[in-house]
Coordinates of C-alpha atoms in Angstrom, one line a residue:
Chain A
X1 CA 203.4 17.7 92.1
X2 CA 200.7 16.8 94.6
X3 CA 201.9 19.7 96.8
X4 CA 201.6 22.2 93.9
X5 CA 198.1 21.0 93.1
X6 CA 197.2 21.4 96.8
X7 CA 198.7 24.9 96.9
X8 CA 196.8 26.1 93.9
X9 CA 193.5 24.6 95.0
X10 CA 193.8 25.9 98.5
X11 CA 194.4 29.4 97.1
X12 CA 191.5 29.2 94.8
X13 CA 189.2 28.0 97.5
X14 CA 190.2 30.9 99.7
X15 CA 189.7 33.5 97.0
X16 CA 186.3 32.1 96.0
X17 CA 185.3 31.9 99.6
X18 CA 186.1 35.6 100.0
X19 CA 184.0 36.3 96.9
X20 CA 181.0 34.4 98.2
X21 CA 181.2 36.0 101.6
X22 CA 181.4 39.5 100.0
X23 CA 178.4 38.7 97.7
X24 CA 176.5 37.6 100.8
X25 CA 177.4 40.8 102.8
X26 CA 176.4 42.9 99.8
X27 CA 173.0 41.2 99.5
X28 CA 172.4 41.4 103.2
X29 CA 173.1 45.2 103.5
X30 CA 172.1 46.1 100.0
X31 CA 175.4 47.9 99.2
X32 CA 176.1 49.3 95.7
X33 CA 179.4 47.6 95.2
X34 CA 180.6 44.7 93.1
X35 CA 181.3 41.6 95.3
X36 CA 184.8 41.2 93.9
X37 CA 185.8 44.7 95.0
X38 CA 184.7 44.1 98.6
X39 CA 186.4 40.7 98.4
X40 CA 189.6 42.4 97.3
X41 CA 189.4 44.8 100.3
X42 CA 188.6 42.0 102.7
X43 CA 191.4 39.9 101.4
X44 CA 193.9 42.7 101.9
X45 CA 192.5 43.3 105.4
X46 CA 192.8 39.5 106.3
X47 CA 196.4 39.4 105.0
X48 CA 197.4 42.5 107.0
X49 CA 195.7 41.2 110.2
X50 CA 197.3 37.8 109.8
X51 CA 194.1 35.8 109.6
X52 CA 195.2 34.6 106.2
X53 CA 198.8 33.6 105.7
X54 CA 200.6 35.0 102.6
X55 CA 201.7 31.6 101.4
X56 CA 198.2 30.2 101.3
X57 CA 197.2 32.4 98.4
X58 CA 200.5 33.5 97.0
X59 CA 200.8 31.1 94.1
X60 CA 197.2 31.2 93.0
X61 CA 197.1 35.0 93.2
X62 CA 200.2 35.4 91.1
X63 CA 198.9 33.0 88.5
X64 CA 195.5 34.7 88.3
X65 CA 197.0 38.2 88.1
X66 CA 199.5 37.2 85.5
X67 CA 196.8 35.6 83.2
X68 CA 194.1 38.2 83.9
X69 CA 194.2 39.5 80.3
X70 CA 193.4 36.0 79.0
X71 CA 190.2 35.8 81.0
X72 CA 189.0 38.9 79.2
X73 CA 189.4 37.6 75.7
X74 CA 185.9 36.0 75.6
X75 CA 184.5 39.5 76.4
X76 CA 186.4 40.9 73.5
X77 CA 184.8 38.2 71.3
X78 CA 181.5 39.2 72.7
X79 CA 181.9 42.6 70.9
X80 CA 180.6 40.8 67.9
X81 CA 177.1 41.0 69.3
X82 CA 177.4 44.8 69.6
X83 CA 178.8 45.3 66.1
X84 CA 176.3 47.9 65.0
X85 CA 176.6 49.9 68.2
X86 CA 180.3 49.9 67.8
X87 CA 180.3 50.9 64.2
X88 CA 177.9 53.8 65.0
X89 CA 180.0 55.1 67.9
X90 CA 183.6 54.3 67.1
X91 CA 184.6 57.9 66.6
X92 CA 183.1 59.2 69.8
X93 CA 184.6 56.3 71.8
X94 CA 188.1 56.9 70.4
X95 CA 187.9 60.7 70.9
X96 CA 186.8 60.3 74.5
X97 CA 189.6 57.9 75.3
X98 CA 192.2 60.2 73.6
X99 CA 191.1 63.4 75.4
X100 CA 190.4 62.0 78.9
X101 CA 193.4 59.8 79.1
X102 CA 195.8 62.6 78.1
X103 CA 194.2 65.1 80.5
X104 CA 194.3 62.6 83.3
X105 CA 198.0 61.6 82.9
X106 CA 199.0 65.2 82.6
X107 CA 197.1 66.5 85.6
X108 CA 197.9 63.7 88.0
X109 CA 201.6 63.6 86.8
X110 CA 202.0 67.3 87.5
X111 CA 200.1 67.2 90.8
X112 CA 202.3 64.4 92.3
X113 CA 205.6 65.7 90.8
X114 CA 205.1 69.2 92.3
X115 CA 203.3 68.0 95.4
X116 CA 206.3 65.9 96.4
X117 CA 208.8 68.7 95.5
X118 CA 206.8 71.1 97.6
X119 CA 206.8 68.7 100.6
X120 CA 210.5 68.2 100.3
X121 CA 211.2 71.9 100.3
X122 CA 208.9 72.2 103.3
X123 CA 210.8 69.5 105.2
X124 CA 214.2 71.1 104.4
X125 CA 213.0 74.4 105.7
X126 CA 211.8 72.8 108.9
X127 CA 215.1 71.0 109.6
X128 CA 217.0 74.2 109.0
Chain B
X1 CA 185.4 18.0 72.1
X2 CA 183.0 20.4 70.4
X3 CA 181.8 21.4 73.8
X4 CA 185.1 22.8 74.8
X5 CA 185.8 24.5 71.4
X6 CA 185.4 28.0 72.7
X7 CA 187.6 27.5 75.7
X8 CA 190.3 25.8 73.7
X9 CA 190.6 28.3 70.9
X10 CA 190.7 31.2 73.3
X11 CA 193.6 29.7 75.2
X12 CA 195.4 28.8 72.0
X13 CA 194.9 32.2 70.4
X14 CA 196.0 34.0 73.6
X15 CA 199.1 32.0 74.0
X16 CA 199.9 32.4 70.3
X17 CA 199.5 36.2 70.6
X18 CA 201.7 36.2 73.7
X19 CA 204.4 34.4 71.6
X20 CA 203.9 36.9 68.7
X21 CA 204.8 39.7 71.0
X22 CA 208.4 38.8 70.5
X23 CA 208.4 40.2 67.0
X24 CA 209.1 43.9 67.0
X25 CA 206.2 44.9 64.7
X26 CA 203.6 43.3 67.0
X27 CA 205.3 44.2 70.3
X28 CA 203.2 47.3 70.8
X29 CA 199.9 45.5 70.6
X30 CA 198.9 43.7 73.8
X31 CA 198.1 39.9 73.3
X32 CA 194.4 40.5 74.3
X33 CA 193.8 42.7 71.2
X34 CA 195.4 40.2 68.8
X35 CA 193.5 37.3 70.4
X36 CA 190.2 39.2 70.5
X37 CA 190.5 40.1 66.8
X38 CA 191.3 36.5 65.9
X39 CA 188.3 35.2 67.8
X40 CA 186.0 37.7 66.1
X41 CA 187.4 36.8 62.8
X42 CA 186.9 33.0 63.3
X43 CA 183.4 33.4 64.6
X44 CA 182.5 35.7 61.7
X45 CA 184.2 33.6 59.0
X46 CA 182.8 30.2 60.1
X47 CA 179.4 31.7 61.0
X48 CA 179.7 30.4 64.6
X49 CA 177.1 31.7 67.1
X50 CA 178.6 33.7 69.9
X51 CA 176.5 31.7 72.3
X52 CA 178.0 28.4 71.1
X53 CA 181.5 29.9 71.5
X54 CA 180.8 31.4 74.9
X55 CA 179.3 28.2 76.4
X56 CA 182.7 27.0 77.3
X57 CA 184.7 30.2 76.9
X58 CA 182.7 31.7 79.7
X59 CA 184.6 29.5 82.2
X60 CA 187.5 31.8 81.6
X61 CA 185.4 34.9 82.3
X62 CA 184.3 33.3 85.5
X63 CA 188.0 33.3 86.7
X64 CA 187.9 37.1 86.6
X65 CA 186.1 37.1 89.9
X66 CA 188.8 35.3 92.0
X67 CA 191.4 37.2 89.9
X68 CA 189.9 40.5 91.1
X69 CA 189.9 39.3 94.7
X70 CA 193.5 38.3 94.3
X71 CA 194.4 42.0 93.6
X72 CA 194.2 42.4 97.4
X73 CA 197.5 40.6 97.6
X74 CA 199.7 43.2 95.8
X75 CA 198.1 45.8 98.1
X76 CA 199.2 43.9 101.1
X77 CA 202.7 43.4 99.7
X78 CA 203.3 47.1 99.1
X79 CA 201.5 48.4 102.1
X80 CA 204.7 50.2 103.2
X81 CA 204.7 52.4 100.1
X82 CA 201.2 53.5 101.0
X83 CA 202.3 54.8 104.3
X84 CA 204.9 57.2 102.8
X85 CA 203.9 60.6 101.4
X86 CA 200.3 59.7 102.5
X87 CA 198.6 63.0 101.9
X88 CA 199.8 63.6 98.3
X89 CA 199.3 60.0 97.2
X90 CA 195.8 59.7 98.6
X91 CA 194.8 63.0 97.2
X92 CA 196.1 61.9 93.9
X93 CA 194.2 58.6 94.0
X94 CA 190.9 60.4 94.8
X95 CA 191.3 63.2 92.3
X96 CA 192.4 60.7 89.6
X97 CA 189.2 58.7 90.2
X98 CA 186.9 61.7 90.3
X99 CA 188.6 63.4 87.3
X100 CA 188.4 60.2 85.2
X101 CA 184.7 59.8 85.8
X102 CA 183.8 63.5 85.4
X103 CA 186.0 64.0 82.3
X104 CA 184.7 60.9 80.7
X105 CA 181.1 61.9 81.3
X106 CA 181.5 65.5 80.1
X107 CA 183.4 64.6 76.9
X108 CA 181.0 61.8 76.0
X109 CA 178.1 64.0 76.7
X110 CA 179.6 66.8 74.7
X111 CA 180.0 64.3 71.7
X112 CA 176.3 63.4 72.1
X113 CA 177.0 59.8 73.0
X114 CA 174.1 57.5 74.0
X115 CA 173.5 57.0 77.7
X116 CA 174.4 53.3 77.5
X117 CA 177.7 54.2 75.8
X118 CA 178.5 56.7 78.5
X119 CA 177.7 54.2 81.3
X120 CA 179.9 51.6 79.6
X121 CA 182.7 54.1 79.3
X122 CA 182.6 55.6 82.8
X123 CA 185.0 53.0 84.4
X124 CA 187.4 53.0 81.5
X125 CA 190.6 54.0 83.4
X126 CA 190.1 51.0 85.7
X127 CA 191.6 47.6 85.3
X128 CA 189.3 45.5 83.2
X129 CA 187.9 42.9 85.7
X130 CA 186.9 45.7 88.1
X131 CA 185.6 47.8 85.2
X132 CA 183.4 45.0 84.0
X133 CA 181.9 44.6 87.5
X134 CA 181.3 48.3 87.8
X135 CA 179.7 48.4 84.3
X136 CA 177.3 45.7 85.2
X137 CA 176.5 47.6 88.4
X138 CA 175.6 50.9 86.7
X139 CA 173.8 49.5 83.6
X140 CA 176.6 49.5 81.0
X141 CA 177.5 46.8 78.5
X142 CA 180.3 44.7 80.0
X143 CA 181.6 43.7 76.5
X144 CA 181.9 47.3 75.4
X145 CA 183.5 48.3 78.7
X146 CA 186.1 45.6 78.3
X147 CA 186.9 46.9 74.8
X148 CA 187.1 50.6 75.9
X149 CA 189.2 49.7 78.9
X150 CA 191.7 47.8 76.7
X151 CA 191.9 50.7 74.2
X152 CA 192.5 53.2 77.0
X153 CA 195.3 50.9 78.3
X154 CA 196.9 50.7 74.9
X155 CA 196.8 54.4 74.4
X156 CA 198.2 55.2 77.9
X157 CA 200.8 52.5 77.5
X158 CA 201.9 53.8 74.2
X159 CA 202.0 57.5 74.9
X160 CA 202.0 57.8 78.7
X161 CA 205.7 58.0 79.2
X162 CA 206.1 60.3 76.2
X163 CA 203.4 62.7 77.5
X164 CA 205.1 62.9 80.9
X165 CA 208.5 63.4 79.4
X166 CA 207.1 66.3 77.3
X167 CA 205.7 68.1 80.4
X168 CA 208.9 67.2 82.3
X169 CA 207.5 65.0 85.0
X170 CA 210.5 63.0 86.3
X171 CA 209.7 61.6 89.7
X172 CA 209.2 57.9 89.6
X173 CA 206.3 58.0 92.0
X174 CA 204.5 60.6 89.9
X175 CA 205.1 58.7 86.7
X176 CA 204.0 55.3 88.1
X177 CA 200.9 56.8 89.8
X178 CA 199.6 58.7 86.9
X179 CA 200.1 55.9 84.4
X180 CA 198.7 53.3 86.7
X181 CA 195.7 55.5 87.5
X182 CA 195.0 56.4 83.9
X183 CA 195.8 53.2 82.0
X184 CA 195.7 50.4 84.5
X185 CA 197.5 47.0 83.8
X186 CA 198.5 47.8 80.2
X187 CA 200.2 51.0 81.3
X188 CA 201.8 49.2 84.2
X189 CA 203.2 46.6 81.9
X190 CA 204.9 49.5 80.0
X191 CA 206.4 50.7 83.3
X192 CA 207.8 47.2 83.7
X193 CA 209.6 47.5 80.4
X194 CA 210.7 51.1 80.8
X195 CA 210.7 52.2 84.4
X196 CA 212.3 51.5 87.8
X197 CA 211.0 49.3 90.6
X198 CA 209.3 52.3 92.2
X199 CA 207.3 53.1 89.1
X200 CA 206.1 49.5 88.8
X201 CA 205.0 49.2 92.4
X202 CA 203.3 52.6 92.4
X203 CA 201.5 51.9 89.1
X204 CA 200.2 48.5 90.3
X205 CA 199.0 49.9 93.7
X206 CA 197.4 52.9 91.9
X207 CA 195.5 50.7 89.5
X208 CA 193.9 48.7 92.3
X209 CA 193.1 51.7 94.6
X210 CA 191.7 53.7 91.8
X211 CA 189.6 50.7 90.8
X212 CA 188.2 50.3 94.2
X213 CA 187.5 54.0 94.5
X214 CA 185.8 54.1 91.1
X215 CA 183.5 51.2 92.1
X216 CA 182.3 53.4 95.0
X217 CA 182.2 56.8 93.3
X218 CA 180.9 55.9 89.8
X219 CA 177.4 54.8 91.0
X220 CA 177.2 57.8 93.3
X221 CA 178.1 60.1 90.5
X222 CA 175.4 58.6 88.2
X223 CA 172.9 58.8 91.1
X224 CA 173.7 62.5 91.6
X225 CA 173.3 63.7 88.0
X226 CA 170.1 61.8 87.4

């Protein structure tokens, strides 16, 4: 029990530290990037280089990622403040989502599918 | 007790919605949509101020920051996958990001949407915590962004696999990448239900990379067109 609490706290402290350091760097150099994104990249880099051990943040990360949708619910509730804006624009919003998401899935799907096929053919020809 | 009202009902509603997913009629709707609607209904019905609700509920929103940082962990775990087929995968990441931003901007502009709506919609293909951060950064409304992001995810999750089937895309890397890039976590969750391991890993890596790239490219794009 105590070990579990320790594990989760340690993970959270590390993640928050990464966030704070990133926020500091961004302020210092005036970069146009959300601190959490830089924190994400720094965390991946620290894990790859071995500065941070996987098991230090494993439990907390898995917990936070699994429950990410729940942390967004208050924002959904916040839509109530923007009711009139939403009522005025609902059609445009839905239309844009429908068109762009379909186009995006189609183009990227086709690109990767045929790109990989092309590469394979290329490799086969080389080995022959 | 009253102080923690917002926090408590949010958790209860979310967990209830997660439980309701077991019933086939509701299984297509992600819990966040059901929970969000319940909250709006309660606030409206009992005339509760959003401020009052959010005083404690905002603790949950605060957790989005470490949760976003935590997304670095799956990248590290799947680093091997990013070393194969490098050229195609990276080109796909970058073009998905640019396409999403440009297409969203053009379609919204074409429909005569207000600038603030466009700014809120630009990061819509990106996982919500990242999208919210980007939206704040470029002058959008974070609440609207969260809503648009979730709707995009629901759409991609519901129709993504069908669309790809229709145009005969069969490679698991292609399916995972395009669904993860276009409809983030919700689409990825559908890959978990339907697809193979490769699809899931590719989708979850795509959603993080495209998120990071969008954070860099979206402000630049807005800067360029102004």
